[in-house]
Each structure stands twice: as C-alpha cells, then as structure tokens.
Amino acid sequence: MRACNAPRCVRYFVQSHGRQEWCKPSCGNRARAARHYQRHSATAAHDLSGSSQPL
Ligand SMILES: [Zn+2]
C-alpha cells in the first residue's frame, strides 16, 4: 500500500504499475497541475487570458 501523492488526496492504493504515485489518474493530473501552478505562481492567470490571441 502507498499513500496517494496528490495534494488533497489522503487515500491509499495498491501499486499496480511500478511507478504509480496516485490512487487514480485524475489525482496524477491534479498533482502535476499543482506543481506547475506553484512554479508559475501568479503569472498563470495572465497566461490564460493573454496568450492565445490570433493577431
Ligand atoms: Zn488520490
């Protein structure tokens, strides 16, 4: 049994693949997003509104 590595998740799971770190894929996504968000901290919101303009 391993504890899930996702930020808000307190579940345990049985490791079925060698490098599984989360109880389910959505936890993996959340953990990755949280890490990404921490790195970019405040600029993330700017990116969302400003980056994809077809000029
Ligand atoms: Zn989880």
Tab-separated table of N, CA and C and ligand atoms in Angstrom:
chain	number	residue	atom	x	y	z
A	1	MET	N	0.841	-1.212	0.000
A	1	MET	CA	0.000	0.000	0.000
A	1	MET	C	0.872	1.257	0.000
A	2	ARG	N	0.429	2.207	-0.775
A	2	ARG	CA	1.125	3.505	-0.802
A	2	ARG	C	0.123	4.615	-0.586
A	3	ALA	N	0.593	5.723	-0.023
A	3	ALA	CA	-0.265	6.887	0.105
A	3	ALA	C	-0.259	7.647	-1.216
A	4	CYS	N	-1.409	8.143	-1.605
A	4	CYS	CA	-1.517	8.928	-2.831
A	4	CYS	C	-0.758	10.243	-2.689
A	5	ASN	N	-0.041	10.639	-3.746
A	5	ASN	CA	0.773	11.854	-3.699
A	5	ASN	C	0.028	13.120	-4.078
A	6	ALA	N	-1.229	13.005	-4.468
A	6	ALA	CA	-1.969	14.192	-4.878
A	6	ALA	C	-2.239	15.104	-3.682
A	7	PRO	N	-2.231	16.437	-3.941
A	7	PRO	CA	-2.313	17.438	-2.876
A	7	PRO	C	-3.448	17.239	-1.869
A	8	ARG	N	-4.659	17.051	-2.330
A	8	ARG	CA	-5.786	16.990	-1.409
A	8	ARG	C	-6.256	15.571	-1.138
A	9	CYS	N	-5.527	14.600	-1.595
A	9	CYS	CA	-5.986	13.227	-1.503
A	9	CYS	C	-5.286	12.505	-0.352
A	10	VAL	N	-6.053	11.810	0.448
A	10	VAL	CA	-5.483	11.104	1.597
A	10	VAL	C	-5.677	9.602	1.462
A	11	ARG	N	-5.895	9.150	0.229
A	11	ARG	CA	-6.180	7.738	0.040
A	11	ARG	C	-4.918	6.903	-0.047
A	12	TYR	N	-5.126	5.625	0.150
A	12	TYR	CA	-4.065	4.656	-0.084
A	12	TYR	C	-4.465	3.780	-1.252
A	13	PHE	N	-3.488	3.250	-1.935
A	13	PHE	CA	-3.811	2.398	-3.067
A	13	PHE	C	-2.776	1.294	-3.188
A	14	VAL	N	-3.142	0.267	-3.909
A	14	VAL	CA	-2.206	-0.822	-4.199
A	14	VAL	C	-1.503	-0.507	-5.503
A	15	GLN	N	-0.196	-0.521	-5.475
A	15	GLN	CA	0.574	-0.186	-6.665
A	15	GLN	C	0.458	-1.288	-7.707
A	16	SER	N	-0.161	-0.959	-8.843
A	16	SER	CA	-0.281	-1.982	-9.883
A	16	SER	C	0.788	-1.848	-10.959
A	17	HIS	N	1.229	-0.636	-11.248
A	17	HIS	CA	2.411	-0.475	-12.103
A	17	HIS	C	3.585	-0.073	-11.217
A	18	GLY	N	4.779	-0.206	-11.735
A	18	GLY	CA	5.985	0.077	-10.969
A	18	GLY	C	6.053	1.480	-10.398
A	19	ARG	N	5.678	2.465	-11.208
A	19	ARG	CA	5.900	3.849	-10.769
A	19	ARG	C	4.607	4.602	-10.480
A	20	GLN	N	3.604	3.894	-10.103
A	20	GLN	CA	2.330	4.565	-9.828
A	20	GLN	C	2.437	5.387	-8.542
A	21	GLU	N	2.042	6.633	-8.607
A	21	GLU	CA	2.149	7.508	-7.443
A	21	GLU	C	0.801	7.969	-6.922
A	22	TRP	N	-0.265	7.684	-7.665
A	22	TRP	CA	-1.573	8.202	-7.299
A	22	TRP	C	-2.630	7.115	-7.321
A	23	CYS	N	-3.695	7.321	-6.567
A	23	CYS	CA	-4.723	6.287	-6.481
A	23	CYS	C	-5.516	6.201	-7.775
A	24	LYS	N	-5.592	7.300	-8.521
A	24	LYS	CA	-6.260	7.281	-9.817
A	24	LYS	C	-5.665	8.363	-10.718
A	25	PRO	N	-5.831	8.245	-12.041
A	25	PRO	CA	-5.214	9.174	-12.991
A	25	PRO	C	-5.562	10.635	-12.733
A	26	SER	N	-6.773	10.908	-12.300
A	26	SER	CA	-7.155	12.294	-12.062
A	26	SER	C	-6.336	12.896	-10.920
A	27	CYS	N	-5.960	12.093	-9.957
A	27	CYS	CA	-5.072	12.566	-8.898
A	27	CYS	C	-3.711	12.925	-9.480
A	28	GLY	N	-3.240	12.142	-10.421
A	28	GLY	CA	-1.979	12.441	-11.082
A	28	GLY	C	-2.039	13.774	-11.798
A	29	ASN	N	-3.133	14.004	-12.496
A	29	ASN	CA	-3.309	15.283	-13.187
A	29	ASN	C	-3.290	16.440	-12.208
A	30	ARG	N	-3.992	16.265	-11.097
A	30	ARG	CA	-4.068	17.339	-10.111
A	30	ARG	C	-2.691	17.614	-9.505
A	31	ALA	N	-1.965	16.563	-9.205
A	31	ALA	CA	-0.645	16.731	-8.618
A	31	ALA	C	0.280	17.471	-9.575
A	32	ARG	N	0.198	17.086	-10.851
A	32	ARG	CA	1.043	17.735	-11.860
A	32	ARG	C	0.647	19.199	-12.025
A	33	ALA	N	-0.650	19.448	-12.065
A	33	ALA	CA	-1.139	20.824	-12.202
A	33	ALA	C	-0.715	21.678	-11.018
A	34	ALA	N	-0.769	21.112	-9.833
A	34	ALA	CA	-0.376	21.858	-8.637
A	34	ALA	C	1.099	22.220	-8.689
A	35	ARG	N	1.902	21.275	-9.148
A	35	ARG	CA	3.331	21.540	-9.263
A	35	ARG	C	3.591	22.637	-10.286
A	36	HIS	N	2.906	22.533	-11.416
A	36	HIS	CA	3.013	23.530	-12.472
A	36	HIS	C	2.596	24.900	-11.950
A	37	TYR	N	1.467	24.927	-11.233
A	37	TYR	CA	0.931	26.182	-10.724
A	37	TYR	C	1.896	26.827	-9.744
A	38	GLN	N	2.525	25.989	-8.890
A	38	GLN	CA	3.480	26.540	-7.940
A	38	GLN	C	4.642	27.202	-8.639
A	39	ARG	N	5.130	26.566	-9.705
A	39	ARG	CA	6.289	27.104	-10.402
A	39	ARG	C	5.966	28.446	-11.048
A	40	HIS	N	4.784	28.526	-11.630
A	40	HIS	CA	4.410	29.761	-12.309
A	40	HIS	C	3.651	30.745	-11.429
A	41	SER	N	3.353	30.332	-10.207
A	41	SER	CA	2.553	31.075	-9.226
A	41	SER	C	1.611	32.115	-9.833
A	42	ALA	N	1.928	33.382	-9.744
A	42	ALA	CA	0.953	34.424	-10.073
A	42	ALA	C	0.772	34.669	-11.576
A	43	THR	N	1.740	34.287	-12.375
A	43	THR	CA	1.660	34.579	-13.803
A	43	THR	C	0.704	33.668	-14.563
A	44	ALA	N	0.271	32.580	-13.945
A	44	ALA	CA	-0.589	31.619	-14.627
A	44	ALA	C	-1.892	32.253	-15.114
A	45	ALA	N	-2.502	33.077	-14.296
A	45	ALA	CA	-3.762	33.712	-14.669
A	45	ALA	C	-3.579	34.619	-15.890
A	46	HIS	N	-2.461	35.303	-15.939
A	46	HIS	CA	-2.168	36.155	-17.084
A	46	HIS	C	-2.062	35.360	-18.381
A	47	ASP	N	-1.385	34.223	-18.280
A	47	ASP	CA	-1.220	33.362	-19.452
A	47	ASP	C	-2.563	32.968	-20.046
A	48	LEU	N	-3.503	32.603	-19.181
A	48	LEU	CA	-4.800	32.154	-19.655
A	48	LEU	C	-5.508	33.222	-20.468
A	49	SER	N	-5.468	34.457	-20.009
A	49	SER	CA	-6.225	35.492	-20.701
A	49	SER	C	-5.471	36.113	-21.870
A	50	GLY	N	-4.140	36.046	-21.853
A	50	GLY	CA	-3.381	36.810	-22.817
A	50	GLY	C	-2.716	36.068	-23.954
A	51	SER	N	-2.516	34.746	-23.845
A	51	SER	CA	-1.569	34.105	-24.754
A	51	SER	C	-2.134	33.734	-26.123
A	52	SER	N	-3.416	33.341	-26.180
A	52	SER	CA	-3.892	32.774	-27.432
A	52	SER	C	-4.730	33.746	-28.277
A	53	GLN	N	-4.188	34.888	-28.566
A	53	GLN	CA	-4.919	35.816	-29.421
A	53	GLN	C	-4.410	35.725	-30.852
A	54	PRO	N	-5.318	35.562	-31.800
A	54	PRO	CA	-4.920	35.344	-33.207
A	54	PRO	C	-4.593	36.633	-33.944
A	55	LEU	N	-3.571	37.346	-33.495
A	55	LEU	CA	-3.234	38.594	-34.162
A	55	LEU	C	-2.228	38.380	-35.292
B	1	ZN	ZN	-5.527	10.112	-4.889
